[in-house]
JSON list of C-alpha atoms in Angstrom, two decimals:
[
{"chain": "A", "resi": 1, "resn": "MET", "atom": "CA", "xyz": [0.00, 0.00, 0.00]},
{"chain": "A", "resi": 2, "resn": "ASN", "atom": "CA", "xyz": [0.98, 3.52, -0.65]},
{"chain": "A", "resi": 3, "resn": "PRO", "atom": "CA", "xyz": [1.83, 5.60, 2.51]},
{"chain": "A", "resi": 4, "resn": "VAL", "atom": "CA", "xyz": [-0.12, 8.56, 1.07]},
{"chain": "A", "resi": 5, "resn": "THR", "atom": "CA", "xyz": [-3.28, 6.43, 1.16]},
{"chain": "A", "resi": 6, "resn": "LEU", "atom": "CA", "xyz": [-2.76, 5.63, 4.85]},
{"chain": "A", "resi": 7, "resn": "LEU", "atom": "CA", "xyz": [-2.02, 9.24, 5.84]},
{"chain": "A", "resi": 8, "resn": "PRO", "atom": "CA", "xyz": [-5.66, 10.33, 6.42]},
{"chain": "A", "resi": 9, "resn": "PHE", "atom": "CA", "xyz": [-6.29, 7.33, 8.67]},
{"chain": "A", "resi": 10, "resn": "ILE", "atom": "CA", "xyz": [-3.15, 8.01, 10.69]},
{"chain": "A", "resi": 11, "resn": "VAL", "atom": "CA", "xyz": [-4.11, 11.67, 11.15]},
{"chain": "A", "resi": 12, "resn": "LEU", "atom": "CA", "xyz": [-7.64, 10.69, 12.23]},
{"chain": "A", "resi": 13, "resn": "ILE", "atom": "CA", "xyz": [-6.40, 8.18, 14.79]},
{"chain": "A", "resi": 14, "resn": "GLY", "atom": "CA", "xyz": [-3.85, 10.70, 16.12]},
{"chain": "A", "resi": 15, "resn": "ALA", "atom": "CA", "xyz": [-6.55, 13.39, 16.53]},
{"chain": "A", "resi": 16, "resn": "MET", "atom": "CA", "xyz": [-8.83, 10.97, 18.39]},
{"chain": "A", "resi": 17, "resn": "PHE", "atom": "CA", "xyz": [-5.96, 10.01, 20.70]},
{"chain": "A", "resi": 18, "resn": "LEU", "atom": "CA", "xyz": [-5.19, 13.66, 21.52]},
{"chain": "A", "resi": 19, "resn": "MET", "atom": "CA", "xyz": [-8.86, 14.52, 22.19]},
{"chain": "A", "resi": 20, "resn": "THR", "atom": "CA", "xyz": [-9.41, 11.59, 24.54]},
{"chain": "A", "resi": 21, "resn": "ARG", "atom": "CA", "xyz": [-6.11, 12.30, 26.30]},
{"chain": "A", "resi": 22, "resn": "SER", "atom": "CA", "xyz": [-7.08, 15.93, 27.05]},
{"chain": "A", "resi": 23, "resn": "ALA", "atom": "CA", "xyz": [-10.55, 14.87, 28.25]},
{"chain": "A", "resi": 24, "resn": "LYS", "atom": "CA", "xyz": [-9.01, 12.32, 30.60]},
{"chain": "A", "resi": 25, "resn": "LYS", "atom": "CA", "xyz": [-6.63, 14.98, 31.95]},
{"chain": "A", "resi": 26, "resn": "LYS", "atom": "CA", "xyz": [-9.57, 17.30, 32.68]},
{"chain": "A", "resi": 27, "resn": "GLN", "atom": "CA", "xyz": [-11.48, 14.52, 34.46]},
{"chain": "A", "resi": 28, "resn": "ALA", "atom": "CA", "xyz": [-8.45, 13.62, 36.52]},
{"chain": "A", "resi": 29, "resn": "ALA", "atom": "CA", "xyz": [-7.89, 17.26, 37.51]},
{"chain": "A", "resi": 30, "resn": "ALA", "atom": "CA", "xyz": [-11.56, 17.61, 38.56]},
{"chain": "A", "resi": 31, "resn": "ALA", "atom": "CA", "xyz": [-11.37, 14.42, 40.63]},
{"chain": "A", "resi": 32, "resn": "GLN", "atom": "CA", "xyz": [-8.16, 15.62, 42.29]},
{"chain": "A", "resi": 33, "resn": "MET", "atom": "CA", "xyz": [-9.79, 18.97, 43.07]},
{"chain": "A", "resi": 34, "resn": "ARG", "atom": "CA", "xyz": [-12.75, 17.23, 44.73]},
{"chain": "A", "resi": 35, "resn": "ASN", "atom": "CA", "xyz": [-10.41, 14.96, 46.72]},
{"chain": "A", "resi": 36, "resn": "ASP", "atom": "CA", "xyz": [-8.40, 17.97, 47.95]},
{"chain": "A", "resi": 37, "resn": "MET", "atom": "CA", "xyz": [-11.47, 19.58, 49.56]},
{"chain": "A", "resi": 38, "resn": "GLN", "atom": "CA", "xyz": [-11.22, 20.17, 53.29]},
{"chain": "A", "resi": 39, "resn": "PRO", "atom": "CA", "xyz": [-13.89, 21.21, 55.80]},
{"chain": "A", "resi": 40, "resn": "GLY", "atom": "CA", "xyz": [-14.10, 24.99, 55.86]},
{"chain": "A", "resi": 41, "resn": "THR", "atom": "CA", "xyz": [-13.23, 25.61, 52.21]},
{"chain": "A", "resi": 42, "resn": "GLY", "atom": "CA", "xyz": [-15.57, 27.51, 49.93]},
{"chain": "A", "resi": 43, "resn": "VAL", "atom": "CA", "xyz": [-16.99, 25.76, 46.89]},
{"chain": "A", "resi": 44, "resn": "ARG", "atom": "CA", "xyz": [-19.22, 26.48, 43.91]},
{"chain": "A", "resi": 45, "resn": "THR", "atom": "CA", "xyz": [-21.64, 23.77, 42.82]},
{"chain": "A", "resi": 46, "resn": "ILE", "atom": "CA", "xyz": [-22.32, 22.96, 39.18]},
{"chain": "A", "resi": 47, "resn": "GLY", "atom": "CA", "xyz": [-25.63, 24.79, 39.66]},
{"chain": "A", "resi": 48, "resn": "GLY", "atom": "CA", "xyz": [-23.80, 27.99, 40.61]},
{"chain": "A", "resi": 49, "resn": "MET", "atom": "CA", "xyz": [-24.49, 27.97, 44.36]},
{"chain": "A", "resi": 50, "resn": "TYR", "atom": "CA", "xyz": [-21.71, 29.04, 46.73]},
{"chain": "A", "resi": 51, "resn": "ALA", "atom": "CA", "xyz": [-21.34, 27.17, 50.02]},
{"chain": "A", "resi": 52, "resn": "THR", "atom": "CA", "xyz": [-18.84, 26.11, 52.67]},
{"chain": "A", "resi": 53, "resn": "VAL", "atom": "CA", "xyz": [-17.80, 22.47, 53.13]},
{"chain": "A", "resi": 54, "resn": "LYS", "atom": "CA", "xyz": [-18.72, 21.13, 56.58]},
{"chain": "A", "resi": 55, "resn": "GLU", "atom": "CA", "xyz": [-18.15, 17.36, 56.27]},
{"chain": "A", "resi": 56, "resn": "LEU", "atom": "CA", "xyz": [-16.67, 15.04, 53.67]},
{"chain": "A", "resi": 57, "resn": "HIS", "atom": "CA", "xyz": [-17.81, 11.46, 53.05]},
{"chain": "A", "resi": 58, "resn": "ASP", "atom": "CA", "xyz": [-16.96, 8.90, 50.38]},
{"chain": "A", "resi": 59, "resn": "ASP", "atom": "CA", "xyz": [-19.38, 10.07, 47.68]},
{"chain": "A", "resi": 60, "resn": "THR", "atom": "CA", "xyz": [-21.16, 12.98, 49.39]},
{"chain": "A", "resi": 61, "resn": "VAL", "atom": "CA", "xyz": [-20.36, 16.36, 50.89]},
{"chain": "A", "resi": 62, "resn": "LEU", "atom": "CA", "xyz": [-22.26, 18.26, 53.61]},
{"chain": "A", "resi": 63, "resn": "LEU", "atom": "CA", "xyz": [-22.41, 21.93, 52.58]},
{"chain": "A", "resi": 64, "resn": "GLU", "atom": "CA", "xyz": [-23.44, 24.93, 54.67]},
{"chain": "A", "resi": 65, "resn": "ILE", "atom": "CA", "xyz": [-25.44, 27.10, 52.30]},
{"chain": "A", "resi": 66, "resn": "ALA", "atom": "CA", "xyz": [-26.26, 29.80, 54.86]},
{"chain": "A", "resi": 67, "resn": "PRO", "atom": "CA", "xyz": [-25.60, 30.03, 58.60]},
{"chain": "A", "resi": 68, "resn": "GLY", "atom": "CA", "xyz": [-27.41, 27.03, 60.09]},
{"chain": "A", "resi": 69, "resn": "VAL", "atom": "CA", "xyz": [-28.65, 25.71, 56.70]},
{"chain": "A", "resi": 70, "resn": "HIS", "atom": "CA", "xyz": [-27.01, 22.45, 55.61]},
{"chain": "A", "resi": 71, "resn": "ALA", "atom": "CA", "xyz": [-27.49, 20.31, 52.51]},
{"chain": "A", "resi": 72, "resn": "ILE", "atom": "CA", "xyz": [-25.98, 17.05, 51.31]},
{"chain": "A", "resi": 73, "resn": "TYR", "atom": "CA", "xyz": [-24.55, 17.05, 47.78]},
{"chain": "A", "resi": 74, "resn": "ALA", "atom": "CA", "xyz": [-22.79, 14.46, 45.67]},
{"chain": "A", "resi": 75, "resn": "LYS", "atom": "CA", "xyz": [-19.08, 15.10, 45.29]},
{"chain": "A", "resi": 76, "resn": "ASN", "atom": "CA", "xyz": [-19.57, 15.20, 41.52]},
{"chain": "A", "resi": 77, "resn": "ALA", "atom": "CA", "xyz": [-21.86, 18.22, 41.99]},
{"chain": "A", "resi": 78, "resn": "ILE", "atom": "CA", "xyz": [-18.92, 20.37, 43.13]},
{"chain": "A", "resi": 79, "resn": "GLY", "atom": "CA", "xyz": [-17.88, 22.50, 40.16]},
{"chain": "A", "resi": 80, "resn": "ALA", "atom": "CA", "xyz": [-14.96, 24.39, 41.73]},
{"chain": "A", "resi": 81, "resn": "VAL", "atom": "CA", "xyz": [-13.08, 24.62, 44.98]},
{"chain": "A", "resi": 82, "resn": "LEU", "atom": "CA", "xyz": [-12.35, 28.29, 45.67]},
{"chain": "A", "resi": 83, "resn": "ASP", "atom": "CA", "xyz": [-9.52, 29.78, 47.68]},
{"chain": "A", "resi": 84, "resn": "ASP", "atom": "CA", "xyz": [-10.49, 31.86, 50.72]},
{"chain": "A", "resi": 85, "resn": "ALA", "atom": "CA", "xyz": [-9.86, 35.26, 49.13]},
{"chain": "A", "resi": 86, "resn": "GLU", "atom": "CA", "xyz": [-12.01, 34.53, 46.08]},
{"chain": "A", "resi": 87, "resn": "TYR", "atom": "CA", "xyz": [-14.80, 32.94, 48.14]},
{"chain": "A", "resi": 88, "resn": "ASN", "atom": "CA", "xyz": [-14.95, 35.95, 50.50]},
{"chain": "A", "resi": 89, "resn": "ARG", "atom": "CA", "xyz": [-14.91, 38.38, 47.57]},
{"chain": "A", "resi": 90, "resn": "ILE", "atom": "CA", "xyz": [-17.83, 36.65, 45.87]},
{"chain": "A", "resi": 91, "resn": "VAL", "atom": "CA", "xyz": [-19.99, 35.70, 48.85]},
{"chain": "A", "resi": 92, "resn": "HIS", "atom": "CA", "xyz": [-19.29, 38.43, 51.39]},
{"chain": "A", "resi": 93, "resn": "GLY", "atom": "CA", "xyz": [-18.40, 41.26, 49.01]},
{"chain": "A", "resi": 94, "resn": "ASP", "atom": "CA", "xyz": [-14.94, 41.77, 50.53]},
{"chain": "A", "resi": 95, "resn": "GLY", "atom": "CA", "xyz": [-12.27, 43.45, 48.44]},
{"chain": "A", "resi": 96, "resn": "ASP", "atom": "CA", "xyz": [-12.14, 46.06, 45.71]},
{"chain": "A", "resi": 97, "resn": "ASP", "atom": "CA", "xyz": [-14.64, 44.31, 43.45]},
{"chain": "A", "resi": 98, "resn": "ALA", "atom": "CA", "xyz": [-17.42, 44.35, 46.06]},
{"chain": "A", "resi": 99, "resn": "LEU", "atom": "CA", "xyz": [-20.90, 44.81, 44.71]},
{"chain": "A", "resi": 100, "resn": "ASP", "atom": "CA", "xyz": [-22.30, 48.30, 45.31]},
{"chain": "A", "resi": 101, "resn": "ILE", "atom": "CA", "xyz": [-25.99, 48.25, 46.16]},
{"chain": "A", "resi": 102, "resn": "ASP", "atom": "CA", "xyz": [-27.46, 51.67, 45.42]},
{"chain": "A", "resi": 103, "resn": "GLY", "atom": "CA", "xyz": [-31.12, 50.65, 45.59]},
{"chain": "A", "resi": 104, "resn": "ALA", "atom": "CA", "xyz": [-33.41, 50.70, 48.60]},
{"chain": "A", "resi": 105, "resn": "VAL", "atom": "CA", "xyz": [-32.74, 48.12, 51.26]},
{"chain": "A", "resi": 106, "resn": "VAL", "atom": "CA", "xyz": [-35.70, 46.17, 52.61]},
{"chain": "A", "resi": 107, "resn": "PRO", "atom": "CA", "xyz": [-36.00, 46.61, 56.40]},
{"chain": "A", "resi": 108, "resn": "ASP", "atom": "CA", "xyz": [-36.10, 43.63, 58.75]},
{"chain": "A", "resi": 109, "resn": "ASP", "atom": "CA", "xyz": [-39.67, 44.34, 59.83]},
{"chain": "A", "resi": 110, "resn": "ALA", "atom": "CA", "xyz": [-42.48, 45.52, 57.57]},
{"chain": "A", "resi": 111, "resn": "SER", "atom": "CA", "xyz": [-44.03, 47.97, 60.06]},
{"chain": "A", "resi": 112, "resn": "SER", "atom": "CA", "xyz": [-42.17, 50.92, 58.57]},
{"chain": "A", "resi": 113, "resn": "LEU", "atom": "CA", "xyz": [-43.53, 50.02, 55.16]},
{"chain": "A", "resi": 114, "resn": "THR", "atom": "CA", "xyz": [-47.15, 49.63, 56.20]},
{"chain": "A", "resi": 115, "resn": "GLU", "atom": "CA", "xyz": [-47.70, 52.81, 58.26]},
{"chain": "A", "resi": 116, "resn": "ALA", "atom": "CA", "xyz": [-46.94, 55.46, 55.62]},
{"chain": "A", "resi": 117, "resn": "ASP", "atom": "CA", "xyz": [-48.00, 53.36, 52.66]},
{"chain": "A", "resi": 118, "resn": "ALA", "atom": "CA", "xyz": [-51.39, 52.49, 54.20]},
{"chain": "A", "resi": 119, "resn": "GLU", "atom": "CA", "xyz": [-52.39, 56.18, 54.27]},
{"chain": "A", "resi": 120, "resn": "ALA", "atom": "CA", "xyz": [-51.24, 56.73, 50.68]},
{"chain": "A", "resi": 121, "resn": "ASP", "atom": "CA", "xyz": [-53.10, 53.62, 49.51]},
{"chain": "A", "resi": 122, "resn": "ALA", "atom": "CA", "xyz": [-56.31, 54.74, 51.23]},
{"chain": "A", "resi": 123, "resn": "GLU", "atom": "CA", "xyz": [-56.13, 58.15, 49.51]},
{"chain": "A", "resi": 124, "resn": "ALA", "atom": "CA", "xyz": [-55.46, 56.54, 46.12]},
{"chain": "A", "resi": 125, "resn": "ASP", "atom": "CA", "xyz": [-58.42, 54.16, 46.57]},
{"chain": "A", "resi": 126, "resn": "ALA", "atom": "CA", "xyz": [-60.73, 57.05, 47.49]},
{"chain": "A", "resi": 127, "resn": "GLU", "atom": "CA", "xyz": [-59.70, 59.00, 44.37]},
{"chain": "A", "resi": 128, "resn": "ALA", "atom": "CA", "xyz": [-60.19, 55.92, 42.19]},
{"chain": "A", "resi": 129, "resn": "ASP", "atom": "CA", "xyz": [-63.71, 55.38, 43.60]},
{"chain": "A", "resi": 130, "resn": "GLU", "atom": "CA", "xyz": [-64.65, 58.99, 42.84]},
{"chain": "A", "resi": 131, "resn": "ASP", "atom": "CA", "xyz": [-63.40, 58.71, 39.25]},
{"chain": "A", "resi": 132, "resn": "THR", "atom": "CA", "xyz": [-65.29, 55.50, 38.48]},
{"chain": "A", "resi": 133, "resn": "SER", "atom": "CA", "xyz": [-68.58, 56.55, 40.10]},
{"chain": "A", "resi": 134, "resn": "ASP", "atom": "CA", "xyz": [-69.14, 59.28, 37.46]},
{"chain": "A", "resi": 135, "resn": "ASP", "atom": "CA", "xyz": [-68.85, 56.89, 34.52]},
{"chain": "A", "resi": 136, "resn": "ALA", "atom": "CA", "xyz": [-72.00, 55.30, 33.16]},
{"chain": "A", "resi": 137, "resn": "LYS", "atom": "CA", "xyz": [-72.04, 51.53, 33.23]},
{"chain": "A", "resi": 138, "resn": "ILE", "atom": "CA", "xyz": [-72.03, 49.78, 29.88]},
{"chain": "A", "resi": 139, "resn": "ASP", "atom": "CA", "xyz": [-74.21, 46.72, 29.29]},
{"chain": "A", "resi": 140, "resn": "LEU", "atom": "CA", "xyz": [-72.24, 44.19, 27.27]},
{"chain": "A", "resi": 141, "resn": "GLY", "atom": "CA", "xyz": [-74.98, 41.58, 27.12]},
{"chain": "A", "resi": 142, "resn": "LYS", "atom": "CA", "xyz": [-77.18, 40.77, 24.12]},
{"chain": "A", "resi": 143, "resn": "LYS", "atom": "CA", "xyz": [-80.38, 42.63, 23.62]},
{"chain": "A", "resi": 144, "resn": "ALA", "atom": "CA", "xyz": [-83.50, 40.56, 24.27]},
{"chain": "A", "resi": 145, "resn": "GLU", "atom": "CA", "xyz": [-85.14, 41.90, 21.09]},
{"chain": "A", "resi": 146, "resn": "ALA", "atom": "CA", "xyz": [-82.49, 40.31, 18.83]},
{"chain": "A", "resi": 147, "resn": "ASP", "atom": "CA", "xyz": [-83.14, 36.82, 20.25]},
{"chain": "A", "resi": 148, "resn": "ASP", "atom": "CA", "xyz": [-86.91, 37.00, 19.80]},
{"chain": "A", "resi": 149, "resn": "ALA", "atom": "CA", "xyz": [-86.86, 38.33, 16.23]},
{"chain": "A", "resi": 150, "resn": "GLU", "atom": "CA", "xyz": [-88.41, 36.17, 13.50]},
{"chain": "A", "resi": 151, "resn": "PRO", "atom": "CA", "xyz": [-86.27, 35.28, 10.48]},
{"chain": "A", "resi": 152, "resn": "THR", "atom": "CA", "xyz": [-87.03, 37.32, 7.37]},
{"chain": "A", "resi": 153, "resn": "ASP", "atom": "CA", "xyz": [-88.64, 35.82, 4.30]},
{"chain": "A", "resi": 154, "resn": "ALA", "atom": "CA", "xyz": [-85.32, 35.62, 2.43]},
{"chain": "A", "resi": 155, "resn": "GLU", "atom": "CA", "xyz": [-83.77, 33.56, 5.25]},
{"chain": "A", "resi": 156, "resn": "SER", "atom": "CA", "xyz": [-86.75, 31.20, 5.42]},
{"chain": "A", "resi": 157, "resn": "ASP", "atom": "CA", "xyz": [-86.67, 30.68, 1.64]},
{"chain": "A", "resi": 158, "resn": "LYS", "atom": "CA", "xyz": [-83.03, 29.57, 1.79]},
{"chain": "A", "resi": 159, "resn": "LYS", "atom": "CA", "xyz": [-83.81, 27.02, 4.48]},
{"chain": "A", "resi": 160, "resn": "SER", "atom": "CA", "xyz": [-86.69, 25.61, 2.52]},
{"chain": "A", "resi": 161, "resn": "GLU", "atom": "CA", "xyz": [-84.48, 24.82, -0.47]},
{"chain": "A", "resi": 162, "resn": "GLY", "atom": "CA", "xyz": [-83.29, 21.69, 1.31]},
{"chain": "A", "resi": 163, "resn": "LYS", "atom": "CA", "xyz": [-79.99, 23.02, 2.59]},
{"chain": "A", "resi": 164, "resn": "ASN", "atom": "CA", "xyz": [-79.30, 23.04, 6.30]},
{"chain": "A", "resi": 165, "resn": "ASP", "atom": "CA", "xyz": [-77.15, 25.56, 8.08]},
{"chain": "A", "resi": 166, "resn": "GLY", "atom": "CA", "xyz": [-73.47, 25.03, 7.38]},
{"chain": "A", "resi": 167, "resn": "GLU", "atom": "CA", "xyz": [-73.94, 23.04, 4.18]},
{"chain": "A", "resi": 168, "resn": "ALA", "atom": "CA", "xyz": [-72.42, 24.36, 0.96]},
{"chain": "A", "resi": 169, "resn": "ASP", "atom": "CA", "xyz": [-72.89, 23.69, -2.69]},
{"chain": "A", "resi": 170, "resn": "ALA", "atom": "CA", "xyz": [-70.34, 21.00, -3.49]},
{"chain": "A", "resi": 171, "resn": "LYS", "atom": "CA", "xyz": [-69.67, 20.38, -7.16]}
]
């Protein structure tokens, strides 16, 4: 056989070998990352949730999602193990890249929201009642006269030709 004929097959096999080799390296690195987890480290799950590792088991991990809130996840669900500086920057907003919240902050209790807003809502409701009371009500129902009306002579002639409603001349 001619070596030029075998060249495409050799290139194809070489490309497949390189692709599977890089995929195996990525899987091995991810497994090593999951095995290197220690209690207290910050992690990001494959769903994008940030949490702190509390306990490690063979195939599962106990994560603290919020203070006092724990959840059990599979080790394969851990997408990244974060170093302390990055975890604190993302979760707690520490550092130069902290998120600036310019909007209104919701208070812990709703009493401050209900006192002033209740008076404004009552005034708005009173104004809305005054505006709608002046408008005449519209009757959207059918008129009784239209239902009781007799069909005209032209309509009765069409029915007497032997055609029922909905039938067409088919030719």
